[in-house]
mmCIF file of the C-alpha atoms, coordinates in Angstrom:
data_MODEL
# 
_entry.id   MODEL 
# 
loop_
_atom_site.group_PDB 
_atom_site.id 
_atom_site.type_symbol 
_atom_site.label_atom_id 
_atom_site.label_alt_id 
_atom_site.label_comp_id 
_atom_site.label_asym_id 
_atom_site.label_entity_id 
_atom_site.label_seq_id 
_atom_site.pdbx_PDB_ins_code 
_atom_site.Cartn_x 
_atom_site.Cartn_y 
_atom_site.Cartn_z 
_atom_site.occupancy 
_atom_site.B_iso_or_equiv 
_atom_site.pdbx_formal_charge 
_atom_site.auth_seq_id 
_atom_site.auth_comp_id 
_atom_site.auth_asym_id 
_atom_site.auth_atom_id 
_atom_site.pdbx_PDB_model_num 
ATOM 1   C CA . UNK A 1 1   ? 0.031   0.077  -0.019 1.00 0.00 ? 1   UNK A CA 1 
ATOM 2   C CA . UNK A 1 2   ? 1.369   3.362  -0.959 1.00 0.00 ? 2   UNK A CA 1 
ATOM 3   C CA . UNK A 1 3   ? 1.897   6.166  1.431  1.00 0.00 ? 3   UNK A CA 1 
ATOM 4   C CA . UNK A 1 4   ? -1.052  8.164  -0.314 1.00 0.00 ? 4   UNK A CA 1 
ATOM 5   C CA . UNK A 1 5   ? -3.381  5.233  0.238  1.00 0.00 ? 5   UNK A CA 1 
ATOM 6   C CA . UNK A 1 6   ? -2.608  5.277  4.025  1.00 0.00 ? 6   UNK A CA 1 
ATOM 7   C CA . UNK A 1 7   ? -3.068  9.106  4.105  1.00 0.00 ? 7   UNK A CA 1 
ATOM 8   C CA . UNK A 1 8   ? -6.462  9.045  2.301  1.00 0.00 ? 8   UNK A CA 1 
ATOM 9   C CA . UNK A 1 9   ? -8.394  6.855  4.924  1.00 0.00 ? 9   UNK A CA 1 
ATOM 10  C CA . UNK A 1 10  ? -6.882  8.723  7.721  1.00 0.00 ? 10  UNK A CA 1 
ATOM 11  C CA . UNK A 1 11  ? -7.859  12.175 6.351  1.00 0.00 ? 11  UNK A CA 1 
ATOM 12  C CA . UNK A 1 12  ? -11.414 10.958 5.669  1.00 0.00 ? 12  UNK A CA 1 
ATOM 13  C CA . UNK A 1 13  ? -11.755 9.479  9.225  1.00 0.00 ? 13  UNK A CA 1 
ATOM 14  C CA . UNK A 1 14  ? -10.578 12.831 10.681 1.00 0.00 ? 14  UNK A CA 1 
ATOM 15  C CA . UNK A 1 15  ? -13.074 14.618 8.297  1.00 0.00 ? 15  UNK A CA 1 
ATOM 16  C CA . UNK A 1 16  ? -16.086 12.380 9.417  1.00 0.00 ? 16  UNK A CA 1 
ATOM 17  C CA . UNK A 1 17  ? -15.172 12.951 13.043 1.00 0.00 ? 17  UNK A CA 1 
ATOM 18  C CA . UNK A 1 18  ? -15.064 16.688 12.965 1.00 0.00 ? 18  UNK A CA 1 
ATOM 19  C CA . UNK A 1 19  ? -18.492 16.464 10.905 1.00 0.00 ? 19  UNK A CA 1 
ATOM 20  C CA . UNK A 1 20  ? -20.009 14.371 13.543 1.00 0.00 ? 20  UNK A CA 1 
ATOM 21  C CA . UNK A 1 21  ? -18.970 16.713 16.309 1.00 0.00 ? 21  UNK A CA 1 
ATOM 22  C CA . UNK A 1 22  ? -20.257 19.734 14.322 1.00 0.00 ? 22  UNK A CA 1 
ATOM 23  C CA . UNK A 1 23  ? -23.639 17.972 13.575 1.00 0.00 ? 23  UNK A CA 1 
ATOM 24  C CA . UNK A 1 24  ? -23.798 16.813 17.370 1.00 0.00 ? 24  UNK A CA 1 
ATOM 25  C CA . UNK A 1 25  ? -23.237 20.337 18.460 1.00 0.00 ? 25  UNK A CA 1 
ATOM 26  C CA . UNK A 1 26  ? -25.973 21.679 16.329 1.00 0.00 ? 26  UNK A CA 1 
ATOM 27  C CA . UNK A 1 27  ? -28.541 18.810 17.361 1.00 0.00 ? 27  UNK A CA 1 
ATOM 28  C CA . UNK A 1 28  ? -27.789 19.091 20.796 1.00 0.00 ? 28  UNK A CA 1 
ATOM 29  C CA . UNK A 1 29  ? -28.421 22.817 20.614 1.00 0.00 ? 29  UNK A CA 1 
ATOM 30  C CA . UNK A 1 30  ? -31.694 22.225 19.032 1.00 0.00 ? 30  UNK A CA 1 
ATOM 31  C CA . UNK A 1 31  ? -33.132 19.246 21.224 1.00 0.00 ? 31  UNK A CA 1 
ATOM 32  C CA . UNK A 1 32  ? -30.916 18.519 24.112 1.00 0.00 ? 32  UNK A CA 1 
ATOM 33  C CA . UNK A 1 33  ? -28.522 16.133 25.281 1.00 0.00 ? 33  UNK A CA 1 
ATOM 34  C CA . UNK A 1 34  ? -30.734 13.281 24.904 1.00 0.00 ? 34  UNK A CA 1 
ATOM 35  C CA . UNK A 1 35  ? -30.954 13.695 21.010 1.00 0.00 ? 35  UNK A CA 1 
ATOM 36  C CA . UNK A 1 36  ? -31.075 10.618 19.083 1.00 0.00 ? 36  UNK A CA 1 
ATOM 37  C CA . UNK A 1 37  ? -27.679 9.515  17.733 1.00 0.00 ? 37  UNK A CA 1 
ATOM 38  C CA . UNK A 1 38  ? -29.065 8.479  14.407 1.00 0.00 ? 38  UNK A CA 1 
ATOM 39  C CA . UNK A 1 39  ? -30.135 11.969 13.957 1.00 0.00 ? 39  UNK A CA 1 
ATOM 40  C CA . UNK A 1 40  ? -26.782 13.247 14.373 1.00 0.00 ? 40  UNK A CA 1 
ATOM 41  C CA . UNK A 1 41  ? -25.273 10.601 12.154 1.00 0.00 ? 41  UNK A CA 1 
ATOM 42  C CA . UNK A 1 42  ? -27.750 11.713 9.228  1.00 0.00 ? 42  UNK A CA 1 
ATOM 43  C CA . UNK A 1 43  ? -27.064 15.649 10.110 1.00 0.00 ? 43  UNK A CA 1 
ATOM 44  C CA . UNK A 1 44  ? -23.342 14.774 9.352  1.00 0.00 ? 44  UNK A CA 1 
ATOM 45  C CA . UNK A 1 45  ? -24.050 12.884 6.368  1.00 0.00 ? 45  UNK A CA 1 
ATOM 46  C CA . UNK A 1 46  ? -22.664 9.533  7.574  1.00 0.00 ? 46  UNK A CA 1 
ATOM 47  C CA . UNK A 1 47  ? -24.065 6.255  8.560  1.00 0.00 ? 47  UNK A CA 1 
ATOM 48  C CA . UNK A 1 48  ? -24.575 4.855  12.272 1.00 0.00 ? 48  UNK A CA 1 
ATOM 49  C CA . UNK A 1 49  ? -21.430 2.407  11.738 1.00 0.00 ? 49  UNK A CA 1 
ATOM 50  C CA . UNK A 1 50  ? -19.134 5.446  11.240 1.00 0.00 ? 50  UNK A CA 1 
ATOM 51  C CA . UNK A 1 51  ? -20.634 7.315  14.312 1.00 0.00 ? 51  UNK A CA 1 
ATOM 52  C CA . UNK A 1 52  ? -20.184 4.251  16.590 1.00 0.00 ? 52  UNK A CA 1 
ATOM 53  C CA . UNK A 1 53  ? -16.503 3.671  15.013 1.00 0.00 ? 53  UNK A CA 1 
ATOM 54  C CA . UNK A 1 54  ? -15.478 7.245  16.051 1.00 0.00 ? 54  UNK A CA 1 
ATOM 55  C CA . UNK A 1 55  ? -17.579 7.678  18.977 1.00 0.00 ? 55  UNK A CA 1 
ATOM 56  C CA . UNK A 1 56  ? -18.528 3.957  20.728 1.00 0.00 ? 56  UNK A CA 1 
ATOM 57  C CA . UNK A 1 57  ? -20.936 5.554  23.263 1.00 0.00 ? 57  UNK A CA 1 
ATOM 58  C CA . UNK A 1 58  ? -23.061 8.748  23.636 1.00 0.00 ? 58  UNK A CA 1 
ATOM 59  C CA . UNK A 1 59  ? -20.778 9.861  26.419 1.00 0.00 ? 59  UNK A CA 1 
ATOM 60  C CA . UNK A 1 60  ? -17.676 9.679  24.053 1.00 0.00 ? 60  UNK A CA 1 
ATOM 61  C CA . UNK A 1 61  ? -19.641 11.913 21.679 1.00 0.00 ? 61  UNK A CA 1 
ATOM 62  C CA . UNK A 1 62  ? -20.653 14.416 24.128 1.00 0.00 ? 62  UNK A CA 1 
ATOM 63  C CA . UNK A 1 63  ? -17.039 14.634 25.488 1.00 0.00 ? 63  UNK A CA 1 
ATOM 64  C CA . UNK A 1 64  ? -16.002 15.489 22.154 1.00 0.00 ? 64  UNK A CA 1 
ATOM 65  C CA . UNK A 1 65  ? -18.399 18.242 21.811 1.00 0.00 ? 65  UNK A CA 1 
ATOM 66  C CA . UNK A 1 66  ? -17.801 19.755 25.090 1.00 0.00 ? 66  UNK A CA 1 
ATOM 67  C CA . UNK A 1 67  ? -13.753 19.407 24.551 1.00 0.00 ? 67  UNK A CA 1 
ATOM 68  C CA . UNK A 1 68  ? -14.541 21.372 21.189 1.00 0.00 ? 68  UNK A CA 1 
ATOM 69  C CA . UNK A 1 69  ? -16.314 24.246 23.245 1.00 0.00 ? 69  UNK A CA 1 
ATOM 70  C CA . UNK A 1 70  ? -13.537 24.482 25.529 1.00 0.00 ? 70  UNK A CA 1 
ATOM 71  C CA . UNK A 1 71  ? -10.994 24.578 22.850 1.00 0.00 ? 71  UNK A CA 1 
ATOM 72  C CA . UNK A 1 72  ? -12.912 27.477 21.178 1.00 0.00 ? 72  UNK A CA 1 
ATOM 73  C CA . UNK A 1 73  ? -13.455 29.560 24.165 1.00 0.00 ? 73  UNK A CA 1 
ATOM 74  C CA . UNK A 1 74  ? -9.555  29.152 24.931 1.00 0.00 ? 74  UNK A CA 1 
ATOM 75  C CA . UNK A 1 75  ? -8.812  30.063 21.273 1.00 0.00 ? 75  UNK A CA 1 
ATOM 76  C CA . UNK A 1 76  ? -10.823 33.137 21.770 1.00 0.00 ? 76  UNK A CA 1 
ATOM 77  C CA . UNK A 1 77  ? -8.970  33.945 24.664 1.00 0.00 ? 77  UNK A CA 1 
ATOM 78  C CA . UNK A 1 78  ? -5.740  33.858 22.658 1.00 0.00 ? 78  UNK A CA 1 
ATOM 79  C CA . UNK A 1 79  ? -7.067  35.947 20.108 1.00 0.00 ? 79  UNK A CA 1 
ATOM 80  C CA . UNK A 1 80  ? -8.107  38.749 22.573 1.00 0.00 ? 80  UNK A CA 1 
ATOM 81  C CA . UNK A 1 81  ? -4.553  38.718 23.930 1.00 0.00 ? 81  UNK A CA 1 
ATOM 82  C CA . UNK A 1 82  ? -3.793  40.994 20.976 1.00 0.00 ? 82  UNK A CA 1 
ATOM 83  C CA . UNK A 1 83  ? -6.612  43.619 21.694 1.00 0.00 ? 83  UNK A CA 1 
ATOM 84  C CA . UNK A 1 84  ? -5.067  47.103 22.254 1.00 0.00 ? 84  UNK A CA 1 
ATOM 85  C CA . UNK A 1 85  ? -6.957  47.285 25.723 1.00 0.00 ? 85  UNK A CA 1 
ATOM 86  C CA . UNK A 1 86  ? -5.816  44.367 28.041 1.00 0.00 ? 86  UNK A CA 1 
ATOM 87  C CA . UNK A 1 87  ? -8.540  45.096 30.447 1.00 0.00 ? 87  UNK A CA 1 
ATOM 88  C CA . UNK A 1 88  ? -11.256 45.239 27.657 1.00 0.00 ? 88  UNK A CA 1 
ATOM 89  C CA . UNK A 1 89  ? -9.865  41.916 26.298 1.00 0.00 ? 89  UNK A CA 1 
ATOM 90  C CA . UNK A 1 90  ? -10.052 40.211 29.972 1.00 0.00 ? 90  UNK A CA 1 
ATOM 91  C CA . UNK A 1 91  ? -13.605 41.357 30.291 1.00 0.00 ? 91  UNK A CA 1 
ATOM 92  C CA . UNK A 1 92  ? -14.947 40.567 26.824 1.00 0.00 ? 92  UNK A CA 1 
ATOM 93  C CA . UNK A 1 93  ? -13.364 37.008 27.407 1.00 0.00 ? 93  UNK A CA 1 
ATOM 94  C CA . UNK A 1 94  ? -15.191 36.614 30.806 1.00 0.00 ? 94  UNK A CA 1 
ATOM 95  C CA . UNK A 1 95  ? -18.302 37.745 29.010 1.00 0.00 ? 95  UNK A CA 1 
ATOM 96  C CA . UNK A 1 96  ? -17.864 34.597 26.841 1.00 0.00 ? 96  UNK A CA 1 
ATOM 97  C CA . UNK A 1 97  ? -16.889 32.547 29.830 1.00 0.00 ? 97  UNK A CA 1 
ATOM 98  C CA . UNK A 1 98  ? -20.163 33.007 31.730 1.00 0.00 ? 98  UNK A CA 1 
ATOM 99  C CA . UNK A 1 99  ? -22.091 32.390 28.477 1.00 0.00 ? 99  UNK A CA 1 
ATOM 100 C CA . UNK A 1 100 ? -20.184 29.089 28.107 1.00 0.00 ? 100 UNK A CA 1 
ATOM 101 C CA . UNK A 1 101 ? -20.668 28.166 31.891 1.00 0.00 ? 101 UNK A CA 1 
ATOM 102 C CA . UNK A 1 102 ? -24.466 29.176 31.842 1.00 0.00 ? 102 UNK A CA 1 
ATOM 103 C CA . UNK A 1 103 ? -25.065 27.390 28.758 1.00 0.00 ? 103 UNK A CA 1 
ATOM 104 C CA . UNK A 1 104 ? -22.645 24.471 28.603 1.00 0.00 ? 104 UNK A CA 1 
ATOM 105 C CA . UNK A 1 105 ? -22.611 23.062 31.961 1.00 0.00 ? 105 UNK A CA 1 
ATOM 106 C CA . UNK A 1 106 ? -25.339 20.671 31.310 1.00 0.00 ? 106 UNK A CA 1 
ATOM 107 C CA . UNK A 1 107 ? -23.493 19.494 28.415 1.00 0.00 ? 107 UNK A CA 1 
ATOM 108 C CA . UNK A 1 108 ? -20.279 18.982 30.558 1.00 0.00 ? 108 UNK A CA 1 
ATOM 109 C CA . UNK A 1 109 ? -22.194 17.117 33.419 1.00 0.00 ? 109 UNK A CA 1 
ATOM 110 C CA . UNK A 1 110 ? -24.045 14.726 30.938 1.00 0.00 ? 110 UNK A CA 1 
ATOM 111 C CA . UNK A 1 111 ? -20.577 13.927 28.976 1.00 0.00 ? 111 UNK A CA 1 
ATOM 112 C CA . UNK A 1 112 ? -18.955 12.895 32.325 1.00 0.00 ? 112 UNK A CA 1 
ATOM 113 C CA . UNK A 1 113 ? -21.812 10.795 33.774 1.00 0.00 ? 113 UNK A CA 1 
ATOM 114 C CA . UNK A 1 114 ? -20.312 7.446  35.129 1.00 0.00 ? 114 UNK A CA 1 
ATOM 115 C CA . UNK A 1 115 ? -17.252 6.777  37.017 1.00 0.00 ? 115 UNK A CA 1 
ATOM 116 C CA . UNK A 1 116 ? -16.009 9.506  39.320 1.00 0.00 ? 116 UNK A CA 1 
ATOM 117 C CA . UNK A 1 117 ? -12.260 8.857  37.997 1.00 0.00 ? 117 UNK A CA 1 
ATOM 118 C CA . UNK A 1 118 ? -13.430 9.726  34.522 1.00 0.00 ? 118 UNK A CA 1 
ATOM 119 C CA . UNK A 1 119 ? -15.186 12.836 35.524 1.00 0.00 ? 119 UNK A CA 1 
ATOM 120 C CA . UNK A 1 120 ? -12.362 14.044 37.671 1.00 0.00 ? 120 UNK A CA 1 
ATOM 121 C CA . UNK A 1 121 ? -9.875  13.432 35.020 1.00 0.00 ? 121 UNK A CA 1 
ATOM 122 C CA . UNK A 1 122 ? -11.939 15.282 32.183 1.00 0.00 ? 122 UNK A CA 1 
ATOM 123 C CA . UNK A 1 123 ? -13.021 18.104 34.318 1.00 0.00 ? 123 UNK A CA 1 
ATOM 124 C CA . UNK A 1 124 ? -9.515  18.673 35.454 1.00 0.00 ? 124 UNK A CA 1 
ATOM 125 C CA . UNK A 1 125 ? -8.098  18.879 31.783 1.00 0.00 ? 125 UNK A CA 1 
ATOM 126 C CA . UNK A 1 126 ? -10.838 21.362 30.908 1.00 0.00 ? 126 UNK A CA 1 
ATOM 127 C CA . UNK A 1 127 ? -10.197 23.453 34.133 1.00 0.00 ? 127 UNK A CA 1 
ATOM 128 C CA . UNK A 1 128 ? -6.535  23.665 33.419 1.00 0.00 ? 128 UNK A CA 1 
ATOM 129 C CA . UNK A 1 129 ? -7.079  24.997 29.762 1.00 0.00 ? 129 UNK A CA 1 
ATOM 130 C CA . UNK A 1 130 ? -9.507  27.414 30.736 1.00 0.00 ? 130 UNK A CA 1 
ATOM 131 C CA . UNK A 1 131 ? -7.478  28.509 33.782 1.00 0.00 ? 131 UNK A CA 1 
ATOM 132 C CA . UNK A 1 132 ? -4.493  28.766 31.615 1.00 0.00 ? 132 UNK A CA 1 
ATOM 133 C CA . UNK A 1 133 ? -6.257  31.102 29.290 1.00 0.00 ? 133 UNK A CA 1 
ATOM 134 C CA . UNK A 1 134 ? -7.431  33.348 32.239 1.00 0.00 ? 134 UNK A CA 1 
ATOM 135 C CA . UNK A 1 135 ? -3.967  33.595 33.798 1.00 0.00 ? 135 UNK A CA 1 
ATOM 136 C CA . UNK A 1 136 ? -2.613  34.948 30.380 1.00 0.00 ? 136 UNK A CA 1 
ATOM 137 C CA . UNK A 1 137 ? -5.308  37.514 30.142 1.00 0.00 ? 137 UNK A CA 1 
ATOM 138 C CA . UNK A 1 138 ? -4.859  38.405 33.785 1.00 0.00 ? 138 UNK A CA 1 
ATOM 139 C CA . UNK A 1 139 ? -1.250  39.067 33.504 1.00 0.00 ? 139 UNK A CA 1 
ATOM 140 C CA . UNK A 1 140 ? -1.565  41.076 30.524 1.00 0.00 ? 140 UNK A CA 1 
ATOM 141 C CA . UNK A 1 141 ? -4.399  43.299 32.264 1.00 0.00 ? 141 UNK A CA 1 
ATOM 142 C CA . UNK A 1 142 ? -2.366  43.193 35.220 1.00 0.00 ? 142 UNK A CA 1 
ATOM 143 C CA . UNK A 1 143 ? -1.729  47.008 35.620 1.00 0.00 ? 143 UNK A CA 1 
ATOM 144 C CA . UNK A 1 144 ? -5.319  47.930 35.487 1.00 0.00 ? 144 UNK A CA 1 
ATOM 145 C CA . UNK A 1 145 ? -6.124  45.221 38.101 1.00 0.00 ? 145 UNK A CA 1 
ATOM 146 C CA . UNK A 1 146 ? -5.770  45.226 41.997 1.00 0.00 ? 146 UNK A CA 1 
ATOM 147 C CA . UNK A 1 147 ? -2.549  43.953 42.754 1.00 0.00 ? 147 UNK A CA 1 
ATOM 148 C CA . UNK A 1 148 ? -3.837  40.794 44.669 1.00 0.00 ? 148 UNK A CA 1 
ATOM 149 C CA . UNK A 1 149 ? -6.161  39.474 42.002 1.00 0.00 ? 149 UNK A CA 1 
ATOM 150 C CA . UNK A 1 150 ? -5.564  36.220 40.575 1.00 0.00 ? 150 UNK A CA 1 
ATOM 151 C CA . UNK A 1 151 ? -7.086  34.443 37.693 1.00 0.00 ? 151 UNK A CA 1 
ATOM 152 C CA . UNK A 1 152 ? -8.524  31.831 40.016 1.00 0.00 ? 152 UNK A CA 1 
ATOM 153 C CA . UNK A 1 153 ? -10.415 34.632 41.787 1.00 0.00 ? 153 UNK A CA 1 
ATOM 154 C CA . UNK A 1 154 ? -11.644 36.061 38.590 1.00 0.00 ? 154 UNK A CA 1 
ATOM 155 C CA . UNK A 1 155 ? -13.026 32.726 37.370 1.00 0.00 ? 155 UNK A CA 1 
ATOM 156 C CA . UNK A 1 156 ? -14.441 31.965 40.439 1.00 0.00 ? 156 UNK A CA 1 
ATOM 157 C CA . UNK A 1 157 ? -16.407 35.118 40.697 1.00 0.00 ? 157 UNK A CA 1 
ATOM 158 C CA . UNK A 1 158 ? -17.580 34.933 36.917 1.00 0.00 ? 158 UNK A CA 1 
ATOM 159 C CA . UNK A 1 159 ? -18.737 31.350 37.569 1.00 0.00 ? 159 UNK A CA 1 
ATOM 160 C CA . UNK A 1 160 ? -20.662 32.312 40.526 1.00 0.00 ? 160 UNK A CA 1 
ATOM 161 C CA . UNK A 1 161 ? -22.060 34.922 38.368 1.00 0.00 ? 161 UNK A CA 1 
ATOM 162 C CA . UNK A 1 162 ? -22.927 32.504 35.510 1.00 0.00 ? 162 UNK A CA 1 
ATOM 163 C CA . UNK A 1 163 ? -24.481 29.928 38.036 1.00 0.00 ? 163 UNK A CA 1 
ATOM 164 C CA . UNK A 1 164 ? -26.882 32.343 39.638 1.00 0.00 ? 164 UNK A CA 1 
ATOM 165 C CA . UNK A 1 165 ? -28.330 34.253 37.039 1.00 0.00 ? 165 UNK A CA 1 
ATOM 166 C CA . UNK A 1 166 ? -29.217 34.150 33.152 1.00 0.00 ? 166 UNK A CA 1 
ATOM 167 C CA . UNK A 1 167 ? -26.705 35.041 30.471 1.00 0.00 ? 167 UNK A CA 1 
ATOM 168 C CA . UNK A 1 168 ? -27.841 38.709 30.360 1.00 0.00 ? 168 UNK A CA 1 
ATOM 169 C CA . UNK A 1 169 ? -27.802 39.319 34.155 1.00 0.00 ? 169 UNK A CA 1 
ATOM 170 C CA . UNK A 1 170 ? -24.533 37.076 34.304 1.00 0.00 ? 170 UNK A CA 1 
ATOM 171 C CA . UNK A 1 171 ? -22.836 39.552 31.935 1.00 0.00 ? 171 UNK A CA 1 
ATOM 172 C CA . UNK A 1 172 ? -24.091 42.621 34.040 1.00 0.00 ? 172 UNK A CA 1 
ATOM 173 C CA . UNK A 1 173 ? -22.542 40.919 36.996 1.00 0.00 ? 173 UNK A CA 1 
ATOM 174 C CA . UNK A 1 174 ? -19.322 40.681 35.302 1.00 0.00 ? 174 UNK A CA 1 
ATOM 175 C CA . UNK A 1 175 ? -19.149 44.342 34.476 1.00 0.00 ? 175 UNK A CA 1 
ATOM 176 C CA . UNK A 1 176 ? -19.779 45.118 38.173 1.00 0.00 ? 176 UNK A CA 1 
ATOM 177 C CA . UNK A 1 177 ? -17.008 42.743 39.016 1.00 0.00 ? 177 UNK A CA 1 
ATOM 178 C CA . UNK A 1 178 ? -14.790 44.784 36.505 1.00 0.00 ? 178 UNK A CA 1 
ATOM 179 C CA . UNK A 1 179 ? -15.478 47.800 39.037 1.00 0.00 ? 179 UNK A CA 1 
ATOM 180 C CA . UNK A 1 180 ? -14.600 45.584 41.940 1.00 0.00 ? 180 UNK A CA 1 
ATOM 181 C CA . UNK A 1 181 ? -11.115 44.423 40.873 1.00 0.00 ? 181 UNK A CA 1 
ATOM 182 C CA . UNK A 1 182 ? -9.966  47.532 39.137 1.00 0.00 ? 182 UNK A CA 1 
ATOM 183 C CA . UNK A 1 183 ? -6.724  49.032 40.411 1.00 0.00 ? 183 UNK A CA 1 
ATOM 184 C CA . UNK A 1 184 ? -8.631  52.378 41.286 1.00 0.00 ? 184 UNK A CA 1 
ATOM 185 C CA . UNK A 1 185 ? -12.441 52.045 42.084 1.00 0.00 ? 185 UNK A CA 1 
ATOM 186 C CA . UNK A 1 186 ? -14.927 54.684 41.420 1.00 0.00 ? 186 UNK A CA 1 
ATOM 187 C CA . UNK A 1 187 ? -14.260 54.756 37.631 1.00 0.00 ? 187 UNK A CA 1 
ATOM 188 C CA . UNK A 1 188 ? -17.800 55.643 36.715 1.00 0.00 ? 188 UNK A CA 1 
ATOM 189 C CA . UNK A 1 189 ? -17.976 52.335 34.668 1.00 0.00 ? 189 UNK A CA 1 
ATOM 190 C CA . UNK A 1 190 ? -21.191 52.289 33.013 1.00 0.00 ? 190 UNK A CA 1 
ATOM 191 C CA . UNK A 1 191 ? -23.361 48.974 33.749 1.00 0.00 ? 191 UNK A CA 1 
ATOM 192 C CA . UNK A 1 192 ? -25.653 47.671 31.217 1.00 0.00 ? 192 UNK A CA 1 
ATOM 193 C CA . UNK A 1 193 ? -29.313 47.799 32.218 1.00 0.00 ? 193 UNK A CA 1 
ATOM 194 C CA . UNK A 1 194 ? -31.083 44.547 33.298 1.00 0.00 ? 194 UNK A CA 1 
ATOM 195 C CA . UNK A 1 195 ? -32.496 43.171 30.083 1.00 0.00 ? 195 UNK A CA 1 
ATOM 196 C CA . UNK A 1 196 ? -30.139 44.715 27.895 1.00 0.00 ? 196 UNK A CA 1 
# 
């Protein structure tokens, strides 16, 4: 078998896996985490056998979808590192983070049903990736923040906002958080109105 013939099946498999994850994200958003797997396979344009070859269980597919969401959130943070205002960049990412927590938490929990060891391992990986992104954004914004504020502090506060409110209110709470951790308070920061 030639090197090219080896490469083609691997490329096809990779494309099929990517299509399945993209289709699953769409279908799960439309119908919830209990969406039928054959509907996802059809949306991806592949057969059920192909789906099960890549993702033997529903949990495997959900893990892949949620991992993809975490990757996108972290990539967004990396993009924001080039923003001209480091503090604006940090809080733009935190707005996306609270929406992620508020809307994707059920997916993360569904993806990790089963053994505690599996859940712990996956959550550790995802938490480490998100924390690393937050640390880079906080470090870059450091001159505009209180000297004692850490990335862990910021993530804990933003997570609390996400779990306590709908996404609109959570983003409002993050705007309040910005005033609270600023290097100097009383900046006259405009807070978004409720419902806007």
